[in-house]
PDB file of C-alpha atoms and ligand atoms in Angstrom:
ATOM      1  CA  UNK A   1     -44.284  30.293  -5.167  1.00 89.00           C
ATOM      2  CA  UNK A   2     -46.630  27.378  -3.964  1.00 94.00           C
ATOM      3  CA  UNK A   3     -48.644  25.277  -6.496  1.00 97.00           C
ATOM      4  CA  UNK A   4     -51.511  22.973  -5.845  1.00 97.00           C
ATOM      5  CA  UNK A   5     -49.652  19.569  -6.306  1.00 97.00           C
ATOM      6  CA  UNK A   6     -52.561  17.851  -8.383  1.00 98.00           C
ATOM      7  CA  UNK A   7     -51.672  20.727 -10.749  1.00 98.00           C
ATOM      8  CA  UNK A   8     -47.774  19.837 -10.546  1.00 98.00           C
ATOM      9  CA  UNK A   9     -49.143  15.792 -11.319  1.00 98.00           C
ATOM     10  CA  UNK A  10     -51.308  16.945 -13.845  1.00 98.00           C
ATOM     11  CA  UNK A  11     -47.867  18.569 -15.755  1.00 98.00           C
ATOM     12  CA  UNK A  12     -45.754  15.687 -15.345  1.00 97.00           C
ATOM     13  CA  UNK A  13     -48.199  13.308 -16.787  1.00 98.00           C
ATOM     14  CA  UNK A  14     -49.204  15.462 -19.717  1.00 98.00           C
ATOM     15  CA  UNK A  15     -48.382  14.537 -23.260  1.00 98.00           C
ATOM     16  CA  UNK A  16     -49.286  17.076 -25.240  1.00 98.00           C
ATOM     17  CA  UNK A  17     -49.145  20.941 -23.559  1.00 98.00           C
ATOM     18  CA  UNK A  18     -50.816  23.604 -25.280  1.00 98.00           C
ATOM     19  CA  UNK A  19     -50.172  27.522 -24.474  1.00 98.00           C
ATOM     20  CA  UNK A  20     -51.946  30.196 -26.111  1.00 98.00           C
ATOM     21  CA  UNK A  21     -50.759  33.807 -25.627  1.00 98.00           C
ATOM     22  CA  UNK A  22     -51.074  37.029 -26.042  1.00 98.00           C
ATOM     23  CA  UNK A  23     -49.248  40.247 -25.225  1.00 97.00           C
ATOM     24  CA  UNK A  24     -49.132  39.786 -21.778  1.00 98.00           C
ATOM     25  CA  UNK A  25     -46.579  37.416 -22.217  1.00 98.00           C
ATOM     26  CA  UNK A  26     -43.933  39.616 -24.143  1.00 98.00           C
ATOM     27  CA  UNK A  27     -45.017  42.751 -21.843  1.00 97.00           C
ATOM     28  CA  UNK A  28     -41.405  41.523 -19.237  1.00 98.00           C
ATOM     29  CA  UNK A  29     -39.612  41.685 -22.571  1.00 98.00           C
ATOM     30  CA  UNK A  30     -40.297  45.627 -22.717  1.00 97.00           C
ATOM     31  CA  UNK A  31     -43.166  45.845 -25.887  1.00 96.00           C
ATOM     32  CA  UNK A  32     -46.559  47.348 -24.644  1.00 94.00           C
ATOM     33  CA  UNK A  33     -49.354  45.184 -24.223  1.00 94.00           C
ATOM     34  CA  UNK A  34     -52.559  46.632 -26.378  1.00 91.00           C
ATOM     35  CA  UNK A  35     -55.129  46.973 -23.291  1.00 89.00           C
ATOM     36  CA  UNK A  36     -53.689  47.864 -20.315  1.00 81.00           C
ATOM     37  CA  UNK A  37     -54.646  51.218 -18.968  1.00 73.00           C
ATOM     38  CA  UNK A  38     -52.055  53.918 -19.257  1.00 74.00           C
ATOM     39  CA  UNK A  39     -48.844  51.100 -21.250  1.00 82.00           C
ATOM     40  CA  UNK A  40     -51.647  49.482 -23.189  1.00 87.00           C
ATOM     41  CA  UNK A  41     -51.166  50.672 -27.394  1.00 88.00           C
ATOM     42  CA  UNK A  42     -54.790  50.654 -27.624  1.00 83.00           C
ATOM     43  CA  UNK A  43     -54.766  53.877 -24.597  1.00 83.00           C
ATOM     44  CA  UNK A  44     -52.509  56.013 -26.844  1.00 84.00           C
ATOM     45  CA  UNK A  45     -53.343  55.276 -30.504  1.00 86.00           C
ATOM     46  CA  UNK A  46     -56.606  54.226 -32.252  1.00 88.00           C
ATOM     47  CA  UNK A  47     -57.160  50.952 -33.560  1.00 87.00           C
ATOM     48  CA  UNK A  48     -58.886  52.276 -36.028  1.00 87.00           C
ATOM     49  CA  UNK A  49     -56.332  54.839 -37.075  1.00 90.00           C
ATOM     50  CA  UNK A  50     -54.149  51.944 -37.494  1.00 92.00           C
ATOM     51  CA  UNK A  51     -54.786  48.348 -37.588  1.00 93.00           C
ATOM     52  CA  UNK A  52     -57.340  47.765 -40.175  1.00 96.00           C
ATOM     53  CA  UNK A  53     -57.443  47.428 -44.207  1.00 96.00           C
ATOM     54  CA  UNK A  54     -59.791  50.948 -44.535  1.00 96.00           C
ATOM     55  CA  UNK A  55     -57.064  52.753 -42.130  1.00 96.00           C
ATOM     56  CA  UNK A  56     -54.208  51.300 -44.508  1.00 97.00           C
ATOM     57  CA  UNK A  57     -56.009  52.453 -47.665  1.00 96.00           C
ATOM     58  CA  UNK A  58     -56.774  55.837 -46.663  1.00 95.00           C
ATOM     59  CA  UNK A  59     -53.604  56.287 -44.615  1.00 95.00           C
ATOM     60  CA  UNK A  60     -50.802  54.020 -45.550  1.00 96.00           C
ATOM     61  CA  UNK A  61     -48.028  55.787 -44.713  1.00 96.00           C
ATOM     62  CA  UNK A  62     -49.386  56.534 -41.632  1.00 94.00           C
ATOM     63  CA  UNK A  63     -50.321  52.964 -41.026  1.00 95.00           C
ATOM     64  CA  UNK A  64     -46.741  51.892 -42.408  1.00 96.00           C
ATOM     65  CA  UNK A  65     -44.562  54.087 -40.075  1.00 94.00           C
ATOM     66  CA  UNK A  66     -46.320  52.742 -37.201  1.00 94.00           C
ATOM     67  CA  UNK A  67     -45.617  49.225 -37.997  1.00 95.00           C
ATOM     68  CA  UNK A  68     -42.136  50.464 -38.686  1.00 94.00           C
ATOM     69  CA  UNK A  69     -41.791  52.083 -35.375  1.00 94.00           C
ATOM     70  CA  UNK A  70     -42.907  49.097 -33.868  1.00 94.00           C
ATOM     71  CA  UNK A  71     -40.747  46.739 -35.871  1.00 95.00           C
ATOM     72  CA  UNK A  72     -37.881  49.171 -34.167  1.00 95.00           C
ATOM     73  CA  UNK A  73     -39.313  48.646 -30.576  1.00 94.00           C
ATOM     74  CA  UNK A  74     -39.384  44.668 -31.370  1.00 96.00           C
ATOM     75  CA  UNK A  75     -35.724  44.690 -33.228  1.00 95.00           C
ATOM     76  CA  UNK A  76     -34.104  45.674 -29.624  1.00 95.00           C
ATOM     77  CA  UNK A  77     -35.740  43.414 -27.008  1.00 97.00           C
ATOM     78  CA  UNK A  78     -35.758  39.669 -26.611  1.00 98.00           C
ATOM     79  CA  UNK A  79     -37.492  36.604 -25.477  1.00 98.00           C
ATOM     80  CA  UNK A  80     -38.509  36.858 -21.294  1.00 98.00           C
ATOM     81  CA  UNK A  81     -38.164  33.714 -19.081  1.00 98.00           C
ATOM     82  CA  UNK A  82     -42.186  33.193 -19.497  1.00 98.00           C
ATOM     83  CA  UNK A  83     -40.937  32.612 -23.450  1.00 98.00           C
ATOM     84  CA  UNK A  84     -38.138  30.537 -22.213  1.00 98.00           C
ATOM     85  CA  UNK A  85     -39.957  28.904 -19.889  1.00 98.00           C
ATOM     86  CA  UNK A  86     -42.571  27.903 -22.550  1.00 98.00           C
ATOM     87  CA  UNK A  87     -39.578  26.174 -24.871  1.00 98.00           C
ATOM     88  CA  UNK A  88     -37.609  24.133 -22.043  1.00 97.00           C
ATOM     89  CA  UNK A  89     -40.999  22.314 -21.801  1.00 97.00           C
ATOM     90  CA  UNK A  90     -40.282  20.625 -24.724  1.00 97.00           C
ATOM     91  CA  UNK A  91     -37.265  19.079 -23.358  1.00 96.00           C
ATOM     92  CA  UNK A  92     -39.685  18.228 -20.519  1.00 96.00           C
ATOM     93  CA  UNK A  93     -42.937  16.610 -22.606  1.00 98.00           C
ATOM     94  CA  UNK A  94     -43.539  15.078 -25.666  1.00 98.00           C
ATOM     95  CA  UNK A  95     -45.526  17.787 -27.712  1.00 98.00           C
ATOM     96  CA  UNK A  96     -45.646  21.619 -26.715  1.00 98.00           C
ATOM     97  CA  UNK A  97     -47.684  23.229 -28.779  1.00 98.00           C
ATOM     98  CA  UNK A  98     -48.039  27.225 -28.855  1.00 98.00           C
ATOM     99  CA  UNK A  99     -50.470  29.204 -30.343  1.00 98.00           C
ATOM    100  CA  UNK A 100     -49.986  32.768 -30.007  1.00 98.00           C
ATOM    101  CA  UNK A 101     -51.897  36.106 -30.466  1.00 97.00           C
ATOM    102  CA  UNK A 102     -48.366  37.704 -30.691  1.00 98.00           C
ATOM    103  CA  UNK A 103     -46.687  39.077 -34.000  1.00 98.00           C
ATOM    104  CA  UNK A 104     -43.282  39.769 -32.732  1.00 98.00           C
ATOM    105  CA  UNK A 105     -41.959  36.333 -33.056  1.00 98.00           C
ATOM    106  CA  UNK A 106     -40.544  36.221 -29.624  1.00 98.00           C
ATOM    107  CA  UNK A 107     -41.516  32.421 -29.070  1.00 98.00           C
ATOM    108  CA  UNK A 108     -39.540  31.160 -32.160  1.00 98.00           C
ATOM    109  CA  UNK A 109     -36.440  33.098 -30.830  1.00 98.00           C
ATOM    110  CA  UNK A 110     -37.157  31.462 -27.491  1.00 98.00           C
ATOM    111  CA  UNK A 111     -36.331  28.177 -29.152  1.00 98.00           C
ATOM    112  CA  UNK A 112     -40.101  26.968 -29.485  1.00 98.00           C
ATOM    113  CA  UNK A 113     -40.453  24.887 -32.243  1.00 98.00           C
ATOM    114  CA  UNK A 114     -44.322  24.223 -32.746  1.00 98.00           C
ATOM    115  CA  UNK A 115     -45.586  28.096 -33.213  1.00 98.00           C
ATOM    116  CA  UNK A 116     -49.089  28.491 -34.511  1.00 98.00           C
ATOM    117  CA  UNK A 117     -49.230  32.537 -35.305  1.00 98.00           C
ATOM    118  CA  UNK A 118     -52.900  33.578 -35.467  1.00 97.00           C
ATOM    119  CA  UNK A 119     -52.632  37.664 -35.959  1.00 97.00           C
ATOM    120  CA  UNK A 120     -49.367  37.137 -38.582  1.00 97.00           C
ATOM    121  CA  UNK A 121     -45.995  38.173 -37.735  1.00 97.00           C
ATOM    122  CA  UNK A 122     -45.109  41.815 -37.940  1.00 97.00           C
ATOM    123  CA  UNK A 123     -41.529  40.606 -39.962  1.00 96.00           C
ATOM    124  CA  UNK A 124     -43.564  39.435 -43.000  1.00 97.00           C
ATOM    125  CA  UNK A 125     -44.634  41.601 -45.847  1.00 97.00           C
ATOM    126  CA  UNK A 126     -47.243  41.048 -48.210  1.00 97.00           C
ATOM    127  CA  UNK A 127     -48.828  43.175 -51.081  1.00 98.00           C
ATOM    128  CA  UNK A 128     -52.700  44.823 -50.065  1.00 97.00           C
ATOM    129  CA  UNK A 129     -53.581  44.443 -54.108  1.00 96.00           C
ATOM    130  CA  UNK A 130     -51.962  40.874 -55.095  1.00 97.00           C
ATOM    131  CA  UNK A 131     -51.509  39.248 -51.616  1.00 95.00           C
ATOM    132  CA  UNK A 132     -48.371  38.342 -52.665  1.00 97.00           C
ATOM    133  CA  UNK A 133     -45.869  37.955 -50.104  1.00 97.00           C
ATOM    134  CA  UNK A 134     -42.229  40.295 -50.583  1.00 97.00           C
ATOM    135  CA  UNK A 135     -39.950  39.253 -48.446  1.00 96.00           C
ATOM    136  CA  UNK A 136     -37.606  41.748 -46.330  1.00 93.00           C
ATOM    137  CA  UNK A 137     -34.871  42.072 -49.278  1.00 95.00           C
ATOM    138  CA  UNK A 138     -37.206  43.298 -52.347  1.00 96.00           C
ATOM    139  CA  UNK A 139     -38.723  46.058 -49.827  1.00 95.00           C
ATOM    140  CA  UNK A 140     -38.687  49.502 -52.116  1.00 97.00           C
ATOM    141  CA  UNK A 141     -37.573  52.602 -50.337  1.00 96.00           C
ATOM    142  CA  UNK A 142     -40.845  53.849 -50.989  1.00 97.00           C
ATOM    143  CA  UNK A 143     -43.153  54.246 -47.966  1.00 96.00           C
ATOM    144  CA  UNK A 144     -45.013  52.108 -48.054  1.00 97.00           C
ATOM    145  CA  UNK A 145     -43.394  50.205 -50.536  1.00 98.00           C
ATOM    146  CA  UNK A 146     -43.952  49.104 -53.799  1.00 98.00           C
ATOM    147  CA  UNK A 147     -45.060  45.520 -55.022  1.00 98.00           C
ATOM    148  CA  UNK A 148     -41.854  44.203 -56.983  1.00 96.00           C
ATOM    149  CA  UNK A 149     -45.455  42.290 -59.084  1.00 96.00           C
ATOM    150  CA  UNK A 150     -48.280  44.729 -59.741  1.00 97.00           C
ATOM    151  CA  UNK A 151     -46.505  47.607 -58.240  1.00 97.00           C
ATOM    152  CA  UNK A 152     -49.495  47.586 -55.513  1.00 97.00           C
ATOM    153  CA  UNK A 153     -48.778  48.956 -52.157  1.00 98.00           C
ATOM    154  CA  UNK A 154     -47.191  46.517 -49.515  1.00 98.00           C
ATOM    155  CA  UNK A 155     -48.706  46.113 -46.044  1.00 98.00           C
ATOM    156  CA  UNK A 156     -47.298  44.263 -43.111  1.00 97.00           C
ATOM    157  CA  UNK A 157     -48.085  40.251 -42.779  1.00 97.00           C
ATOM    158  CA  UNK A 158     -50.233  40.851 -39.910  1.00 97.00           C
ATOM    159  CA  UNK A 159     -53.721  39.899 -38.953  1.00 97.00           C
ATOM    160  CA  UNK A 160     -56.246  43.445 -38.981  1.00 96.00           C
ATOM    161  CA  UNK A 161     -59.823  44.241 -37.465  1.00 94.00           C
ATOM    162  CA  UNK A 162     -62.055  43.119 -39.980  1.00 94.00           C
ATOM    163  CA  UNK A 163     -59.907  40.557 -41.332  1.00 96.00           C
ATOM    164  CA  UNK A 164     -60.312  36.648 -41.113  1.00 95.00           C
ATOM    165  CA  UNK A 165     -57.661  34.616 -39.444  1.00 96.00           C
ATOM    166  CA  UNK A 166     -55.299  32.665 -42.024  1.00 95.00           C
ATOM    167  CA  UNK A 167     -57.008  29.563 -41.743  1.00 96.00           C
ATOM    168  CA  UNK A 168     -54.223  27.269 -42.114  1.00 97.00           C
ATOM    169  CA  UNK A 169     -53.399  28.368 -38.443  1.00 98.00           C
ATOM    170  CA  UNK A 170     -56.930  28.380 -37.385  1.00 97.00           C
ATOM    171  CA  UNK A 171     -57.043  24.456 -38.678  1.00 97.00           C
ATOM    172  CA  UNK A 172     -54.116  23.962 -36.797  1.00 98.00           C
ATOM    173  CA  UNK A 173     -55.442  25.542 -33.676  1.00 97.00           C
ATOM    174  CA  UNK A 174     -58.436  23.395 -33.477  1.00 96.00           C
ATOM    175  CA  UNK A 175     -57.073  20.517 -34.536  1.00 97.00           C
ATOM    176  CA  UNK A 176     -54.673  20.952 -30.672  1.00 97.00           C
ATOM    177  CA  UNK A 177     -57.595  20.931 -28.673  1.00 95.00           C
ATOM    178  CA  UNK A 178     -58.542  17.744 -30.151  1.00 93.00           C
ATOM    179  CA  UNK A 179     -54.894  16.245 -28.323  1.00 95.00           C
ATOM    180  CA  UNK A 180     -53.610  18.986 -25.794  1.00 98.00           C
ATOM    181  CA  UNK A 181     -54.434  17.411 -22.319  1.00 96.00           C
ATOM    182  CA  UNK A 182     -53.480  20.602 -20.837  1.00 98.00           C
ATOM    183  CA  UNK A 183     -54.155  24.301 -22.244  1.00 98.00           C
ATOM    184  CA  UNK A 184     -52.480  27.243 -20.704  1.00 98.00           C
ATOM    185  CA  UNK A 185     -53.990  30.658 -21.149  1.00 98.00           C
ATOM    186  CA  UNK A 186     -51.235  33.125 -20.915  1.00 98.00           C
ATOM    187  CA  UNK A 187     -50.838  36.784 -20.766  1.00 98.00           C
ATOM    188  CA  UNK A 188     -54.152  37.778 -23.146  1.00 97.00           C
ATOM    189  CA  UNK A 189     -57.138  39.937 -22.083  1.00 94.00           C
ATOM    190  CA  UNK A 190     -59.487  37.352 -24.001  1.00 88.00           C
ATOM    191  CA  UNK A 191     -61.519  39.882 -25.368  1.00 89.00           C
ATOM    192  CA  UNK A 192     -60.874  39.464 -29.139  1.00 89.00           C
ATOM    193  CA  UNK A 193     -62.641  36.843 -30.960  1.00 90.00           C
ATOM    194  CA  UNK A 194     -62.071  34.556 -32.643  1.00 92.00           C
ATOM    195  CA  UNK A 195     -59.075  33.920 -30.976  1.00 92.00           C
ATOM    196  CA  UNK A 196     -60.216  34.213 -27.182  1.00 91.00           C
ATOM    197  CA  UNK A 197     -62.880  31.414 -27.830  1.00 95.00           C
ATOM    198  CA  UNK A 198     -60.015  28.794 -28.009  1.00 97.00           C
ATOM    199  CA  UNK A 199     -59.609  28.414 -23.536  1.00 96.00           C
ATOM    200  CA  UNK A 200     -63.467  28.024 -23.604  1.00 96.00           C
ATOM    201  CA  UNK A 201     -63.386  25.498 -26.368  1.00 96.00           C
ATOM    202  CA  UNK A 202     -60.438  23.597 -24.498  1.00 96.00           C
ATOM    203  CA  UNK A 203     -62.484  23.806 -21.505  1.00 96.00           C
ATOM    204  CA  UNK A 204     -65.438  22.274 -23.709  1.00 95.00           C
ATOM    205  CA  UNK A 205     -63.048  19.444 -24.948  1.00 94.00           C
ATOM    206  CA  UNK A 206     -62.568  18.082 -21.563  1.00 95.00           C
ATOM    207  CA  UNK A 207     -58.776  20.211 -21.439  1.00 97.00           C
ATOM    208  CA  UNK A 208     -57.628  21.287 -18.264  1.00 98.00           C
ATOM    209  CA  UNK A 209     -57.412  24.968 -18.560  1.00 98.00           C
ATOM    210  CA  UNK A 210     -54.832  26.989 -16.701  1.00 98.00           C
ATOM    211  CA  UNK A 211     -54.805  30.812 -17.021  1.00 98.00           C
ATOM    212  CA  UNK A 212     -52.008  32.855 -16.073  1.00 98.00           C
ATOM    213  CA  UNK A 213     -52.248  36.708 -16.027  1.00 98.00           C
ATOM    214  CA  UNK A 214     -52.077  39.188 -12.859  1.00 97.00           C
ATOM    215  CA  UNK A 215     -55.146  40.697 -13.492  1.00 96.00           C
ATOM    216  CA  UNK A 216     -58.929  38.768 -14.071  1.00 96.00           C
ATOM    217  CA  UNK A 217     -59.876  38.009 -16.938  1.00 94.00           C
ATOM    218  CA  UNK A 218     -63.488  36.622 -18.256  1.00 92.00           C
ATOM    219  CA  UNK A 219     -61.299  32.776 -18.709  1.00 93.00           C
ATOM    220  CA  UNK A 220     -60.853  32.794 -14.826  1.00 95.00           C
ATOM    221  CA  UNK A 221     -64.184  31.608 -15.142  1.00 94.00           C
ATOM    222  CA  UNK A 222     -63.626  28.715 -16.944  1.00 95.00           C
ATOM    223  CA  UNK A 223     -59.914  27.680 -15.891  1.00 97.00           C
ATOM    224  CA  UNK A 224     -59.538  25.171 -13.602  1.00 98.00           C
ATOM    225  CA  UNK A 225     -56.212  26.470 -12.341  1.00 98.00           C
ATOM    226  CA  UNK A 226     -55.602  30.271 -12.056  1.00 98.00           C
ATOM    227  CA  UNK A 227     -52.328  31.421 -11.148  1.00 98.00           C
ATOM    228  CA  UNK A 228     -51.861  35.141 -10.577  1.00 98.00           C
ATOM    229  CA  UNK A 229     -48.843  36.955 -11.544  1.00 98.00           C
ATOM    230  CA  UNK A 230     -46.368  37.894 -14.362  1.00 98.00           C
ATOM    231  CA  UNK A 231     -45.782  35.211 -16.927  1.00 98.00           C
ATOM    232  CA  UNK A 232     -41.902  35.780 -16.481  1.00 98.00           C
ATOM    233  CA  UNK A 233     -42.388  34.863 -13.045  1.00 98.00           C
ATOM    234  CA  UNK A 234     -45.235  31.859 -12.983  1.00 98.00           C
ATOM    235  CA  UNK A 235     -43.889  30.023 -15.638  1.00 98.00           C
ATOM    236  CA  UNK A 236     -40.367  29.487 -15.365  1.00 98.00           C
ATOM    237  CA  UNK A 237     -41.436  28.831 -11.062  1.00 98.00           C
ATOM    238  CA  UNK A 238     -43.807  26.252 -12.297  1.00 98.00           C
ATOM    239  CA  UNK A 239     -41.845  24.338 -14.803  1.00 98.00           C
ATOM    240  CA  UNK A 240     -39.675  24.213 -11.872  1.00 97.00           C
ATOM    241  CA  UNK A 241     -41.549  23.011  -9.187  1.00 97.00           C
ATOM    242  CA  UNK A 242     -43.290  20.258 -11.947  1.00 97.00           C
ATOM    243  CA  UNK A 243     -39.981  18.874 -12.869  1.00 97.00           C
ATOM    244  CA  UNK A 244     -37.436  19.716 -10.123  1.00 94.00           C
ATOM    245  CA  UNK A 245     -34.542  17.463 -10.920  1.00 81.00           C
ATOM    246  CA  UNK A 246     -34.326  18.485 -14.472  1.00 77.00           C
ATOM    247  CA  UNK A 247     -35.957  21.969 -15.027  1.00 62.00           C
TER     248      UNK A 247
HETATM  249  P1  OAD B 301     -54.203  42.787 -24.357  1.00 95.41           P
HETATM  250  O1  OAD B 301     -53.393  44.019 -24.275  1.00 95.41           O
HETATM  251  O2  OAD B 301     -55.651  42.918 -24.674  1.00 95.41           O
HETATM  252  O3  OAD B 301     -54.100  42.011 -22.975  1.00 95.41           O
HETATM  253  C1  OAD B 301     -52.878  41.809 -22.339  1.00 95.41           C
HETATM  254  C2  OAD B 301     -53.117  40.933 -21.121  1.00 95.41           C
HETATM  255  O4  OAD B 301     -51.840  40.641 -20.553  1.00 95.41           O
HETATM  256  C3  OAD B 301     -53.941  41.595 -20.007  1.00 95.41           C
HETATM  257  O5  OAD B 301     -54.930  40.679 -19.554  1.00 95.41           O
HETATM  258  C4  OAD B 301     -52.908  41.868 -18.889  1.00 95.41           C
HETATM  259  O6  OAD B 301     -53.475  41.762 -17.600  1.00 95.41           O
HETATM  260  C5  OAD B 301     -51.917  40.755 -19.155  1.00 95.41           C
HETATM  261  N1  OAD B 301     -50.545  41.019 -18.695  1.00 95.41           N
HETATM  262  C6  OAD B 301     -49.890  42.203 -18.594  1.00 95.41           C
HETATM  263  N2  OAD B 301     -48.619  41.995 -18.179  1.00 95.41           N
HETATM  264  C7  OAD B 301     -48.476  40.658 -18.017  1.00 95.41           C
HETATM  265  C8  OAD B 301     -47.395  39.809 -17.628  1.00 95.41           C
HETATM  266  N3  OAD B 301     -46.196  40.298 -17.299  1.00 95.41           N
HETATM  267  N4  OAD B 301     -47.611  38.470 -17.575  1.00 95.41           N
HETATM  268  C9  OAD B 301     -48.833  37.956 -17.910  1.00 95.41           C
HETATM  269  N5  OAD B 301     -49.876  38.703 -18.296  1.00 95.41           N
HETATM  270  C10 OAD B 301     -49.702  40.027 -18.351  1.00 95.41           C
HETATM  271  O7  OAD B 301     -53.455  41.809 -25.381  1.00 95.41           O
HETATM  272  P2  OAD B 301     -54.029  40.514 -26.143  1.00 95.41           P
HETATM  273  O8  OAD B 301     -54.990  39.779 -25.289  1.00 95.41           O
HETATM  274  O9  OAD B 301     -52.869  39.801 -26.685  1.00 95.41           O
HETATM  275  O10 OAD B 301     -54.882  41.973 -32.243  1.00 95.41           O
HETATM  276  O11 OAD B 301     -54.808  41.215 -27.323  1.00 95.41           O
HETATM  277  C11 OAD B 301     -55.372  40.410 -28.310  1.00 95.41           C
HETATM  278  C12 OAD B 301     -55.311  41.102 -29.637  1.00 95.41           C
HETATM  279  O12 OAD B 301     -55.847  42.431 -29.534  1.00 95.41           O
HETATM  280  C13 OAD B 301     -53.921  41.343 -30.170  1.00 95.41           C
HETATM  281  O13 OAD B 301     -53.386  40.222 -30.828  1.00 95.41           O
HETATM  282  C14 OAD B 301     -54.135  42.468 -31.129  1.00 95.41           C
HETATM  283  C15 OAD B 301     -54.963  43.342 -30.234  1.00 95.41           C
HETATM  284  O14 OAD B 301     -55.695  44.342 -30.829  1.00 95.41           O
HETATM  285  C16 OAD B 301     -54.747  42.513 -33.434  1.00 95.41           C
HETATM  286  O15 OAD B 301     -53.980  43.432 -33.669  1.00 95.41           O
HETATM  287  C17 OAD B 301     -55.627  41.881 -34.470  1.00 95.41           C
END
């Protein structure tokens, strides 16, 4: 794989590297992206069936079996080289920073330390009445189950339709693009806002923007680097080529 070598330059003197992902990037570790035709979730299930508050409150146990099924798919597969390609960089620059779409945690079992989580993380569990989180140990048998504190129904810790993004990691997220010099775009259709408005911004912030995805995407646009192919591929090829003697 051949890279433009003001892009390799542009690696190596980086201090801070941003990526932000989406499902793309854990599709080589076997869990189905949302959007692509025929694999894509979004092709075989409703969102609205599914992934928002009104579904959970007039389904839940519908909505919680999902998650649970899901939980199951996540539970057997693990991080890709594009995950583990992602964490050597910090052995490789001073800040790597990633900020993911993703709720399967892949990039903390990669080894990446800095993980800003903007849809949640399908592991947590909090209540739908109290907001209070329950962790994995005082989970009822019920289905859903039941808050151990106002006996509400429990939901999992992840971002829905309709719901604002826990702002804590939205803070964070903007506060990267104030010191990222580079910001990678990885493995997301960039179609759902707020969260797809972050490349743009970069690009707005004087970042340089590289987007990595084997299809085109609406960021192509606005990246100054696009590199087409699988993340599991690109990235660990890259952080090669940018650092030969070490990567
Ligand atoms: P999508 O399913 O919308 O997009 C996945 C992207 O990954 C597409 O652009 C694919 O071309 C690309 N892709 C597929 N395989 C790839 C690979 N091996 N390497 C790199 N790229 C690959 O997923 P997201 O953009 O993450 O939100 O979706 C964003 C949000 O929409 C999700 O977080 C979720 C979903 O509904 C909520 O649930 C709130």
């Amino acid at each position: 794989m051949d890279f433009a070598p003001d892009l390799l330059d542009i690696l190596r003197n980086a201090r801070h590297i941003a990526t932000f992902t989406g499902a793309g990037v854990s599709a080589e570790s076997g869990i189905p992206t949302f959007r692509d035709a025929q694999t894509g979730l979004w092709a075989k299930y409703r969102a609205e069936d599914l992934a928002t508050p009104e579904a959970f409150r007039r389904d839940p146990v519908t909505v919680w079996d999902w998650y649970a099924w899901r939980r199951d798919l996540m539970r057997a597969v693990g991080p890709n080289p594009g995950h583990l390609a992602i964490a050597a960089m910090e052995r490789l620059v001073q800040r790597v920073t990633v900020i993911t779409q993703n709720v399967d945690g892949l990039h903390m079992q990669a080894g990446s330390s800095e993980v800003i989580e903007l849809h949640g993380n399908i592991w947590h569990n909090l209540c739908a009445d109290c907001s209070a989180s329950v962790p994995e140990s005082e989970l009822t048998a019920d289905i859903p189950p039941v808050c151990p504190h106002c006996q509400g129904k429990v939901r999992p810790g992840v971002v829905w339709f309709g719901e604002a993004l826990p702002a804590q990691a939205w803070t964070r997220a903007a506060e990267v693009l104030e010191t990222a010099d580079v910001f990678f775009c990885i493995g997301t259709s960039s179609l759902v806002e707020p969260a797809a408005s972050l490349p743009r911004d970069a690009r707005a912030c004087g970042r340089t923007v590289i987007q990595i995805n084997p299809e085109v995407t609406s960021h192509d646009e606005i990246a100054q680097y696009v590199l087409r192919g699988k993340a599991g591929e690109v990235m660990p090829a890259l952080v090669k080529a940018a650092w030969p003697q070490v990567a």
